[in-house]
């Protein structure tokens, strides 16, 4: 058997270089400015701002002063941490970055190449739509068989609030939603004191597909103000992208692994690939812990996955 | 855009194939042949027969769109999939068992647990505040306490006959287990209608098992 030759490695490197440069050029044209994310973060500081961080998975280093550092597990959190401490009012930033994230999986340290976009401080009529549009254009550039999926963390958060679960139930129920496990969700809820909002929760797996399907299936279900706000945001997005409606799907049970999102959240998929290509959402409330809340939305592109689809299309 | 379906070999698989055939799907499947891949051209579905513990791996990695797997395997592997439908077949319990009438905790504060499911055992005993050392075995788990390899076992219990025959008894039931239809997360986005259709057909057959 022959393993990879130097020639193959250089070929891969050229492909990655080209892919990166294409997307970088495109993001420059869209008006984003480049920044270089930092590789190292302070462990304690990062843990405080980014509570969802899986401590066991972070790759730790110790510096001369015996302080613990980590290789960055999340570039967005790093950028926000860096800028928010010296944020100036009315500042508007449209940024993009290329960087690597690090995490232990069960066997080794996993390095991921990511490119991403962050739009900080700006929220006018169409900010969400513009950022989504940029993400969709990236997908469309590399495959015609893509799907763009949109959910609302406001809707889900509002729904969970109305059910007033304790912490343990909250985590377990969110987990069942993540796995789309309808029967076990029903069993779990049947053991808890009844709340009207649970009727919506039991039907949450029907709230997926086209926006029209969702509106139809929402009919008659319980909704509070935060949930309605979430739906209104999706409705606006749906109106804006109505020409691409066959590529856009909605899923109100979309649970983000990161709890800092509030507002629309989205994913980009390419057919026959097995990972999400694009992940993102609005995360205003994440900035709030630095003392003031600024509008913030962004997404990341998984370059290691995207390049695989390019190889596939050549074959 | 056809579907690829992973079916486990063995008794669960036989029950699944029977249900599929009675729903007029996968009529070309022949478990007795040595072939492992079967095509149903009429319904545009490809079936693959796999070792039961591999079904989840094929689904998670997108080689199969959906698959049939026991909840025990799903819990042990902690895989990133969708658990779309809980079936009425493959029902059993995951339980802690030990030698009948014997006091456990002989010489240590750490409980020795022999099992095929070290992750489930760890999670369960963690939640109970009990320190354990897991001993991973691949079969004949019942022997471990008898031969002094472990204090207790964590295993699948269906009728309890195997335990009884080996002088063991259930000390505690941990989780209810049944077969589930699982799906790859990305496949579900692109083939939602097809996947929901086949689940609908199977669930109709499955309701007769309740």
PDB file of N, CA, C and O in Angstrom, chain A residues 225-293:
ATOM      1  N   UNK A 225     -44.817  36.007  24.571  1.00  0.00           N
ATOM      2  CA  UNK A 225     -44.310  37.146  23.806  1.00  0.00           C
ATOM      3  C   UNK A 225     -42.954  36.871  23.168  1.00  0.00           C
ATOM      4  O   UNK A 225     -42.709  37.223  22.015  1.00  0.00           O
ATOM      5  N   UNK A 226     -42.047  36.226  23.937  1.00  0.00           N
ATOM      6  CA  UNK A 226     -40.716  35.958  23.423  1.00  0.00           C
ATOM      7  C   UNK A 226     -40.787  35.006  22.221  1.00  0.00           C
ATOM      8  O   UNK A 226     -40.090  35.190  21.212  1.00  0.00           O
ATOM      9  N   UNK A 227     -41.661  34.019  22.312  1.00  0.00           N
ATOM     10  CA  UNK A 227     -41.834  33.076  21.199  1.00  0.00           C
ATOM     11  C   UNK A 227     -42.367  33.796  19.963  1.00  0.00           C
ATOM     12  O   UNK A 227     -41.907  33.573  18.851  1.00  0.00           O
ATOM     13  N   UNK A 228     -43.352  34.696  20.198  1.00  0.00           N
ATOM     14  CA  UNK A 228     -43.928  35.454  19.076  1.00  0.00           C
ATOM     15  C   UNK A 228     -42.877  36.340  18.420  1.00  0.00           C
ATOM     16  O   UNK A 228     -42.833  36.473  17.194  1.00  0.00           O
ATOM     17  N   UNK A 229     -42.031  36.909  19.266  1.00  0.00           N
ATOM     18  CA  UNK A 229     -40.943  37.747  18.758  1.00  0.00           C
ATOM     19  C   UNK A 229     -40.023  36.922  17.839  1.00  0.00           C
ATOM     20  O   UNK A 229     -39.627  37.361  16.759  1.00  0.00           O
ATOM     21  N   UNK A 230     -39.701  35.703  18.298  1.00  0.00           N
ATOM     22  CA  UNK A 230     -38.868  34.793  17.498  1.00  0.00           C
ATOM     23  C   UNK A 230     -39.503  34.496  16.149  1.00  0.00           C
ATOM     24  O   UNK A 230     -38.835  34.534  15.104  1.00  0.00           O
ATOM     25  N   UNK A 231     -40.798  34.217  16.162  1.00  0.00           N
ATOM     26  CA  UNK A 231     -41.503  33.898  14.910  1.00  0.00           C
ATOM     27  C   UNK A 231     -41.531  35.115  13.987  1.00  0.00           C
ATOM     28  O   UNK A 231     -41.349  34.991  12.770  1.00  0.00           O
ATOM     29  N   UNK A 232     -41.719  36.312  14.568  1.00  0.00           N
ATOM     30  CA  UNK A 232     -41.756  37.531  13.757  1.00  0.00           C
ATOM     31  C   UNK A 232     -40.412  37.734  13.046  1.00  0.00           C
ATOM     32  O   UNK A 232     -40.367  38.121  11.868  1.00  0.00           O
ATOM     33  N   UNK A 233     -39.325  37.444  13.742  1.00  0.00           N
ATOM     34  CA  UNK A 233     -38.001  37.569  13.127  1.00  0.00           C
ATOM     35  C   UNK A 233     -37.850  36.597  11.956  1.00  0.00           C
ATOM     36  O   UNK A 233     -37.334  36.946  10.897  1.00  0.00           O
ATOM     37  N   UNK A 234     -38.310  35.353  12.168  1.00  0.00           N
ATOM     38  CA  UNK A 234     -38.217  34.359  11.098  1.00  0.00           C
ATOM     39  C   UNK A 234     -39.081  34.758   9.910  1.00  0.00           C
ATOM     40  O   UNK A 234     -38.703  34.556   8.753  1.00  0.00           O
ATOM     41  N   UNK A 235     -40.234  35.327  10.220  1.00  0.00           N
ATOM     42  CA  UNK A 235     -41.144  35.736   9.158  1.00  0.00           C
ATOM     43  C   UNK A 235     -40.490  36.788   8.264  1.00  0.00           C
ATOM     44  O   UNK A 235     -40.608  36.750   7.035  1.00  0.00           O
ATOM     45  N   UNK A 236     -39.772  37.691   8.888  1.00  0.00           N
ATOM     46  CA  UNK A 236     -39.087  38.752   8.150  1.00  0.00           C
ATOM     47  C   UNK A 236     -37.983  38.135   7.260  1.00  0.00           C
ATOM     48  O   UNK A 236     -37.838  38.507   6.090  1.00  0.00           O
ATOM     49  N   UNK A 237     -37.245  37.211   7.839  1.00  0.00           N
ATOM     50  CA  UNK A 237     -36.198  36.526   7.075  1.00  0.00           C
ATOM     51  C   UNK A 237     -36.812  35.785   5.890  1.00  0.00           C
ATOM     52  O   UNK A 237     -36.323  35.829   4.761  1.00  0.00           O
ATOM     53  N   UNK A 238     -37.915  35.096   6.167  1.00  0.00           N
ATOM     54  CA  UNK A 238     -38.584  34.312   5.132  1.00  0.00           C
ATOM     55  C   UNK A 238     -39.028  35.193   3.962  1.00  0.00           C
ATOM     56  O   UNK A 238     -38.882  34.829   2.796  1.00  0.00           O
ATOM     57  N   UNK A 239     -39.554  36.366   4.315  1.00  0.00           N
ATOM     58  CA  UNK A 239     -39.990  37.315   3.296  1.00  0.00           C
ATOM     59  C   UNK A 239     -38.799  37.755   2.429  1.00  0.00           C
ATOM     60  O   UNK A 239     -38.856  37.755   1.199  1.00  0.00           O
ATOM     61  N   UNK A 240     -37.688  38.040   3.097  1.00  0.00           N
ATOM     62  CA  UNK A 240     -36.482  38.546   2.423  1.00  0.00           C
ATOM     63  C   UNK A 240     -35.909  37.516   1.447  1.00  0.00           C
ATOM     64  O   UNK A 240     -35.439  37.854   0.369  1.00  0.00           O
ATOM     65  N   UNK A 241     -35.957  36.233   1.848  1.00  0.00           N
ATOM     66  CA  UNK A 241     -35.329  35.188   1.028  1.00  0.00           C
ATOM     67  C   UNK A 241     -36.351  34.389   0.219  1.00  0.00           C
ATOM     68  O   UNK A 241     -36.100  33.237  -0.115  1.00  0.00           O
ATOM     69  N   UNK A 242     -37.500  34.993  -0.071  1.00  0.00           N
ATOM     70  CA  UNK A 242     -38.550  34.167  -0.679  1.00  0.00           C
ATOM     71  C   UNK A 242     -38.167  33.600  -2.051  1.00  0.00           C
ATOM     72  O   UNK A 242     -38.698  32.577  -2.456  1.00  0.00           O
ATOM     73  N   UNK A 243     -37.203  34.218  -2.720  1.00  0.00           N
ATOM     74  CA  UNK A 243     -36.787  33.680  -4.019  1.00  0.00           C
ATOM     75  C   UNK A 243     -35.945  32.412  -3.901  1.00  0.00           C
ATOM     76  O   UNK A 243     -35.837  31.643  -4.843  1.00  0.00           O
ATOM     77  N   UNK A 244     -35.303  32.239  -2.755  1.00  0.00           N
ATOM     78  CA  UNK A 244     -34.492  31.026  -2.567  1.00  0.00           C
ATOM     79  C   UNK A 244     -35.204  30.023  -1.677  1.00  0.00           C
ATOM     80  O   UNK A 244     -34.572  29.167  -1.075  1.00  0.00           O
ATOM     81  N   UNK A 245     -36.532  30.107  -1.611  1.00  0.00           N
ATOM     82  CA  UNK A 245     -37.249  29.374  -0.564  1.00  0.00           C
ATOM     83  C   UNK A 245     -37.073  27.855  -0.669  1.00  0.00           C
ATOM     84  O   UNK A 245     -37.206  27.158   0.322  1.00  0.00           O
ATOM     85  N   UNK A 246     -36.721  27.335  -1.849  1.00  0.00           N
ATOM     86  CA  UNK A 246     -36.560  25.878  -1.927  1.00  0.00           C
ATOM     87  C   UNK A 246     -35.268  25.405  -1.271  1.00  0.00           C
ATOM     88  O   UNK A 246     -35.070  24.220  -1.040  1.00  0.00           O
ATOM     89  N   UNK A 247     -34.357  26.329  -0.984  1.00  0.00           N
ATOM     90  CA  UNK A 247     -33.093  25.966  -0.341  1.00  0.00           C
ATOM     91  C   UNK A 247     -33.111  26.259   1.149  1.00  0.00           C
ATOM     92  O   UNK A 247     -32.166  25.962   1.860  1.00  0.00           O
ATOM     93  N   UNK A 248     -34.158  26.929   1.606  1.00  0.00           N
ATOM     94  CA  UNK A 248     -34.184  27.344   3.001  1.00  0.00           C
ATOM     95  C   UNK A 248     -35.233  26.565   3.766  1.00  0.00           C
ATOM     96  O   UNK A 248     -36.385  26.472   3.349  1.00  0.00           O
ATOM     97  N   UNK A 249     -34.805  25.941   4.866  1.00  0.00           N
ATOM     98  CA  UNK A 249     -35.736  25.208   5.709  1.00  0.00           C
ATOM     99  C   UNK A 249     -35.668  25.780   7.125  1.00  0.00           C
ATOM    100  O   UNK A 249     -34.684  26.423   7.486  1.00  0.00           O
ATOM    101  N   UNK A 250     -36.719  25.530   7.888  1.00  0.00           N
ATOM    102  CA  UNK A 250     -36.781  26.042   9.257  1.00  0.00           C
ATOM    103  C   UNK A 250     -36.941  24.877  10.227  1.00  0.00           C
ATOM    104  O   UNK A 250     -37.529  23.856   9.871  1.00  0.00           O
ATOM    105  N   UNK A 251     -36.399  25.027  11.407  1.00  0.00           N
ATOM    106  CA  UNK A 251     -36.587  24.010  12.436  1.00  0.00           C
ATOM    107  C   UNK A 251     -36.596  24.706  13.788  1.00  0.00           C
ATOM    108  O   UNK A 251     -35.574  25.201  14.246  1.00  0.00           O
ATOM    109  N   UNK A 252     -37.778  24.756  14.390  1.00  0.00           N
ATOM    110  CA  UNK A 252     -37.892  25.466  15.673  1.00  0.00           C
ATOM    111  C   UNK A 252     -37.358  24.629  16.833  1.00  0.00           C
ATOM    112  O   UNK A 252     -37.227  25.117  17.950  1.00  0.00           O
ATOM    113  N   UNK A 253     -37.032  23.367  16.563  1.00  0.00           N
ATOM    114  CA  UNK A 253     -36.438  22.556  17.634  1.00  0.00           C
ATOM    115  C   UNK A 253     -34.907  22.586  17.557  1.00  0.00           C
ATOM    116  O   UNK A 253     -34.235  21.865  18.273  1.00  0.00           O
ATOM    117  N   UNK A 254     -34.388  23.425  16.667  1.00  0.00           N
ATOM    118  CA  UNK A 254     -32.935  23.543  16.523  1.00  0.00           C
ATOM    119  C   UNK A 254     -32.319  24.030  17.834  1.00  0.00           C
ATOM    120  O   UNK A 254     -32.581  25.135  18.287  1.00  0.00           O
ATOM    121  N   UNK A 255     -31.508  23.168  18.443  1.00  0.00           N
ATOM    122  CA  UNK A 255     -30.842  23.505  19.698  1.00  0.00           C
ATOM    123  C   UNK A 255     -29.387  23.763  19.381  1.00  0.00           C
ATOM    124  O   UNK A 255     -28.745  22.969  18.715  1.00  0.00           O
ATOM    125  N   UNK A 256     -28.866  24.873  19.844  1.00  0.00           N
ATOM    126  CA  UNK A 256     -27.472  25.167  19.588  1.00  0.00           C
ATOM    127  C   UNK A 256     -26.626  24.594  20.711  1.00  0.00           C
ATOM    128  O   UNK A 256     -27.020  24.589  21.859  1.00  0.00           O
ATOM    129  N   UNK A 257     -25.449  24.097  20.354  1.00  0.00           N
ATOM    130  CA  UNK A 257     -24.560  23.568  21.392  1.00  0.00           C
ATOM    131  C   UNK A 257     -24.062  24.712  22.272  1.00  0.00           C
ATOM    132  O   UNK A 257     -23.653  24.511  23.404  1.00  0.00           O
ATOM    133  N   UNK A 258     -24.055  25.922  21.720  1.00  0.00           N
ATOM    134  CA  UNK A 258     -23.565  27.064  22.487  1.00  0.00           C
ATOM    135  C   UNK A 258     -24.762  27.832  23.027  1.00  0.00           C
ATOM    136  O   UNK A 258     -25.693  28.113  22.303  1.00  0.00           O
ATOM    137  N   UNK A 259     -24.737  28.168  24.302  1.00  0.00           N
ATOM    138  CA  UNK A 259     -25.930  28.806  24.854  1.00  0.00           C
ATOM    139  C   UNK A 259     -25.899  30.324  24.717  1.00  0.00           C
ATOM    140  O   UNK A 259     -26.720  31.016  25.262  1.00  0.00           O
ATOM    141  N   UNK A 260     -24.895  30.869  23.979  1.00  0.00           N
ATOM    142  CA  UNK A 260     -24.843  32.319  23.929  1.00  0.00           C
ATOM    143  C   UNK A 260     -25.685  32.940  22.814  1.00  0.00           C
ATOM    144  O   UNK A 260     -25.729  34.135  22.651  1.00  0.00           O
ATOM    145  N   UNK A 261     -26.363  32.112  22.035  1.00  0.00           N
ATOM    146  CA  UNK A 261     -27.176  32.683  20.969  1.00  0.00           C
ATOM    147  C   UNK A 261     -28.504  33.207  21.498  1.00  0.00           C
ATOM    148  O   UNK A 261     -29.110  32.599  22.369  1.00  0.00           O
ATOM    149  N   UNK A 262     -28.981  34.351  20.991  1.00  0.00           N
ATOM    150  CA  UNK A 262     -30.368  34.728  21.205  1.00  0.00           C
ATOM    151  C   UNK A 262     -30.900  35.470  19.996  1.00  0.00           C
ATOM    152  O   UNK A 262     -30.430  36.522  19.632  1.00  0.00           O
ATOM    153  N   UNK A 263     -31.872  34.854  19.368  1.00  0.00           N
ATOM    154  CA  UNK A 263     -32.399  35.365  18.111  1.00  0.00           C
ATOM    155  C   UNK A 263     -32.299  34.265  17.089  1.00  0.00           C
ATOM    156  O   UNK A 263     -32.388  33.089  17.440  1.00  0.00           O
ATOM    157  N   UNK A 264     -32.077  34.638  15.837  1.00  0.00           N
ATOM    158  CA  UNK A 264     -32.024  33.576  14.831  1.00  0.00           C
ATOM    159  C   UNK A 264     -30.720  32.784  14.976  1.00  0.00           C
ATOM    160  O   UNK A 264     -29.673  33.326  15.319  1.00  0.00           O
ATOM    161  N   UNK A 265     -30.827  31.483  14.747  1.00  0.00           N
ATOM    162  CA  UNK A 265     -29.638  30.635  14.653  1.00  0.00           C
ATOM    163  C   UNK A 265     -29.730  29.892  13.325  1.00  0.00           C
ATOM    164  O   UNK A 265     -30.833  29.670  12.806  1.00  0.00           O
ATOM    165  N   UNK A 266     -28.607  29.557  12.740  1.00  0.00           N
ATOM    166  CA  UNK A 266     -28.673  28.913  11.422  1.00  0.00           C
ATOM    167  C   UNK A 266     -27.535  27.940  11.182  1.00  0.00           C
ATOM    168  O   UNK A 266     -26.502  27.969  11.857  1.00  0.00           O
ATOM    169  N   UNK A 267     -27.777  27.062  10.211  1.00  0.00           N
ATOM    170  CA  UNK A 267     -26.835  26.016   9.823  1.00  0.00           C
ATOM    171  C   UNK A 267     -26.830  25.923   8.305  1.00  0.00           C
ATOM    172  O   UNK A 267     -27.870  26.106   7.678  1.00  0.00           O
ATOM    173  N   UNK A 268     -25.691  25.586   7.740  1.00  0.00           N
ATOM    174  CA  UNK A 268     -25.619  25.319   6.304  1.00  0.00           C
ATOM    175  C   UNK A 268     -25.136  23.909   6.067  1.00  0.00           C
ATOM    176  O   UNK A 268     -24.166  23.473   6.691  1.00  0.00           O
ATOM    177  N   UNK A 269     -25.831  23.177   5.207  1.00  0.00           N
ATOM    178  CA  UNK A 269     -25.448  21.792   4.912  1.00  0.00           C
ATOM    179  C   UNK A 269     -25.239  21.633   3.410  1.00  0.00           C
ATOM    180  O   UNK A 269     -25.900  22.285   2.606  1.00  0.00           O
ATOM    181  N   UNK A 270     -24.332  20.728   3.048  1.00  0.00           N
ATOM    182  CA  UNK A 270     -24.167  20.358   1.645  1.00  0.00           C
ATOM    183  C   UNK A 270     -24.471  18.874   1.531  1.00  0.00           C
ATOM    184  O   UNK A 270     -24.036  18.077   2.361  1.00  0.00           O
ATOM    185  N   UNK A 271     -25.227  18.510   0.488  1.00  0.00           N
ATOM    186  CA  UNK A 271     -25.645  17.119   0.363  1.00  0.00           C
ATOM    187  C   UNK A 271     -24.442  16.191   0.263  1.00  0.00           C
ATOM    188  O   UNK A 271     -23.427  16.526  -0.354  1.00  0.00           O
ATOM    189  N   UNK A 272     -24.592  14.991   0.833  1.00  0.00           N
ATOM    190  CA  UNK A 272     -23.562  13.936   0.841  1.00  0.00           C
ATOM    191  C   UNK A 272     -22.357  14.264   1.713  1.00  0.00           C
ATOM    192  O   UNK A 272     -21.377  13.525   1.697  1.00  0.00           O
ATOM    193  N   UNK A 273     -22.405  15.379   2.409  1.00  0.00           N
ATOM    194  CA  UNK A 273     -21.345  15.597   3.383  1.00  0.00           C
ATOM    195  C   UNK A 273     -21.955  15.203   4.720  1.00  0.00           C
ATOM    196  O   UNK A 273     -23.166  15.090   4.840  1.00  0.00           O
ATOM    197  N   UNK A 274     -21.130  15.000   5.715  1.00  0.00           N
ATOM    198  CA  UNK A 274     -21.701  14.499   6.963  1.00  0.00           C
ATOM    199  C   UNK A 274     -21.515  15.453   8.137  1.00  0.00           C
ATOM    200  O   UNK A 274     -21.669  15.057   9.274  1.00  0.00           O
ATOM    201  N   UNK A 275     -21.139  16.691   7.835  1.00  0.00           N
ATOM    202  CA  UNK A 275     -20.976  17.653   8.925  1.00  0.00           C
ATOM    203  C   UNK A 275     -21.619  18.970   8.500  1.00  0.00           C
ATOM    204  O   UNK A 275     -21.771  19.242   7.305  1.00  0.00           O
ATOM    205  N   UNK A 276     -21.921  19.791   9.505  1.00  0.00           N
ATOM    206  CA  UNK A 276     -22.416  21.117   9.177  1.00  0.00           C
ATOM    207  C   UNK A 276     -21.287  21.922   8.560  1.00  0.00           C
ATOM    208  O   UNK A 276     -20.174  21.907   9.053  1.00  0.00           O
ATOM    209  N   UNK A 277     -21.583  22.637   7.465  1.00  0.00           N
ATOM    210  CA  UNK A 277     -20.565  23.472   6.821  1.00  0.00           C
ATOM    211  C   UNK A 277     -20.514  24.855   7.470  1.00  0.00           C
ATOM    212  O   UNK A 277     -19.472  25.472   7.553  1.00  0.00           O
ATOM    213  N   UNK A 278     -21.701  25.326   7.834  1.00  0.00           N
ATOM    214  CA  UNK A 278     -21.802  26.673   8.389  1.00  0.00           C
ATOM    215  C   UNK A 278     -22.650  26.624   9.654  1.00  0.00           C
ATOM    216  O   UNK A 278     -23.633  25.890   9.712  1.00  0.00           O
ATOM    217  N   UNK A 279     -22.229  27.358  10.661  1.00  0.00           N
ATOM    218  CA  UNK A 279     -22.976  27.420  11.924  1.00  0.00           C
ATOM    219  C   UNK A 279     -22.956  28.850  12.399  1.00  0.00           C
ATOM    220  O   UNK A 279     -21.897  29.476  12.378  1.00  0.00           O
ATOM    221  N   UNK A 280     -24.076  29.370  12.848  1.00  0.00           N
ATOM    222  CA  UNK A 280     -24.015  30.729  13.359  1.00  0.00           C
ATOM    223  C   UNK A 280     -25.312  31.184  13.982  1.00  0.00           C
ATOM    224  O   UNK A 280     -26.262  30.423  14.121  1.00  0.00           O
ATOM    225  N   UNK A 281     -25.334  32.454  14.345  1.00  0.00           N
ATOM    226  CA  UNK A 281     -26.536  33.004  14.944  1.00  0.00           C
ATOM    227  C   UNK A 281     -26.284  34.357  15.581  1.00  0.00           C
ATOM    228  O   UNK A 281     -25.162  34.877  15.552  1.00  0.00           O
ATOM    229  N   UNK A 282     -27.357  34.908  16.132  1.00  0.00           N
ATOM    230  CA  UNK A 282     -27.261  36.200  16.822  1.00  0.00           C
ATOM    231  C   UNK A 282     -26.947  35.964  18.286  1.00  0.00           C
ATOM    232  O   UNK A 282     -27.492  35.056  18.905  1.00  0.00           O
ATOM    233  N   UNK A 283     -26.017  36.725  18.838  1.00  0.00           N
ATOM    234  CA  UNK A 283     -25.586  36.453  20.212  1.00  0.00           C
ATOM    235  C   UNK A 283     -25.425  37.724  21.053  1.00  0.00           C
ATOM    236  O   UNK A 283     -24.489  37.829  21.839  1.00  0.00           O
ATOM    237  N   UNK A 284     -26.389  38.650  20.919  1.00  0.00           N
ATOM    238  CA  UNK A 284     -26.353  39.906  21.688  1.00  0.00           C
ATOM    239  C   UNK A 284     -26.132  39.673  23.185  1.00  0.00           C
ATOM    240  O   UNK A 284     -25.358  40.380  23.820  1.00  0.00           O
ATOM    241  N   UNK A 285     -26.833  38.683  23.739  1.00  0.00           N
ATOM    242  CA  UNK A 285     -26.795  38.522  25.190  1.00  0.00           C
ATOM    243  C   UNK A 285     -25.432  38.026  25.670  1.00  0.00           C
ATOM    244  O   UNK A 285     -25.103  38.151  26.843  1.00  0.00           O
ATOM    245  N   UNK A 286     -24.646  37.467  24.748  1.00  0.00           N
ATOM    246  CA  UNK A 286     -23.296  37.044  25.138  1.00  0.00           C
ATOM    247  C   UNK A 286     -22.433  38.254  25.482  1.00  0.00           C
ATOM    248  O   UNK A 286     -21.586  38.202  26.370  1.00  0.00           O
ATOM    249  N   UNK A 287     -22.670  39.360  24.775  1.00  0.00           N
ATOM    250  CA  UNK A 287     -21.869  40.559  25.029  1.00  0.00           C
ATOM    251  C   UNK A 287     -22.281  41.238  26.334  1.00  0.00           C
ATOM    252  O   UNK A 287     -21.527  42.000  26.904  1.00  0.00           O
ATOM    253  N   UNK A 288     -23.489  40.917  26.787  1.00  0.00           N
ATOM    254  CA  UNK A 288     -24.073  41.594  27.938  1.00  0.00           C
ATOM    255  C   UNK A 288     -23.254  41.409  29.215  1.00  0.00           C
ATOM    256  O   UNK A 288     -23.188  42.300  30.060  1.00  0.00           O
ATOM    257  N   UNK A 289     -22.596  40.269  29.342  1.00  0.00           N
ATOM    258  CA  UNK A 289     -21.850  40.002  30.580  1.00  0.00           C
ATOM    259  C   UNK A 289     -20.629  40.912  30.719  1.00  0.00           C
ATOM    260  O   UNK A 289     -19.994  40.949  31.761  1.00  0.00           O
ATOM    261  N   UNK A 290     -20.300  41.680  29.669  1.00  0.00           N
ATOM    262  CA  UNK A 290     -19.184  42.624  29.764  1.00  0.00           C
ATOM    263  C   UNK A 290     -19.668  44.008  30.201  1.00  0.00           C
ATOM    264  O   UNK A 290     -18.931  44.977  30.164  1.00  0.00           O
ATOM    265  N   UNK A 291     -20.943  44.123  30.545  1.00  0.00           N
ATOM    266  CA  UNK A 291     -21.419  45.369  31.106  1.00  0.00           C
ATOM    267  C   UNK A 291     -22.405  46.098  30.223  1.00  0.00           C
ATOM    268  O   UNK A 291     -23.226  46.836  30.705  1.00  0.00           O
ATOM    269  N   UNK A 292     -22.323  45.915  28.924  1.00  0.00           N
ATOM    270  CA  UNK A 292     -23.324  46.550  28.053  1.00  0.00           C
ATOM    271  C   UNK A 292     -23.631  45.611  26.905  1.00  0.00           C
ATOM    272  O   UNK A 292     -22.786  44.835  26.471  1.00  0.00           O
ATOM    273  N   UNK A 293     -24.885  45.683  26.460  1.00  0.00           N
ATOM    274  CA  UNK A 293     -25.322  44.754  25.430  1.00  0.00           C
ATOM    275  C   UNK A 293     -25.193  45.416  24.070  1.00  0.00           C
ATOM    276  O   UNK A 293     -25.741  46.489  23.847  1.00  0.00           O
TER     277      UNK A 293
END
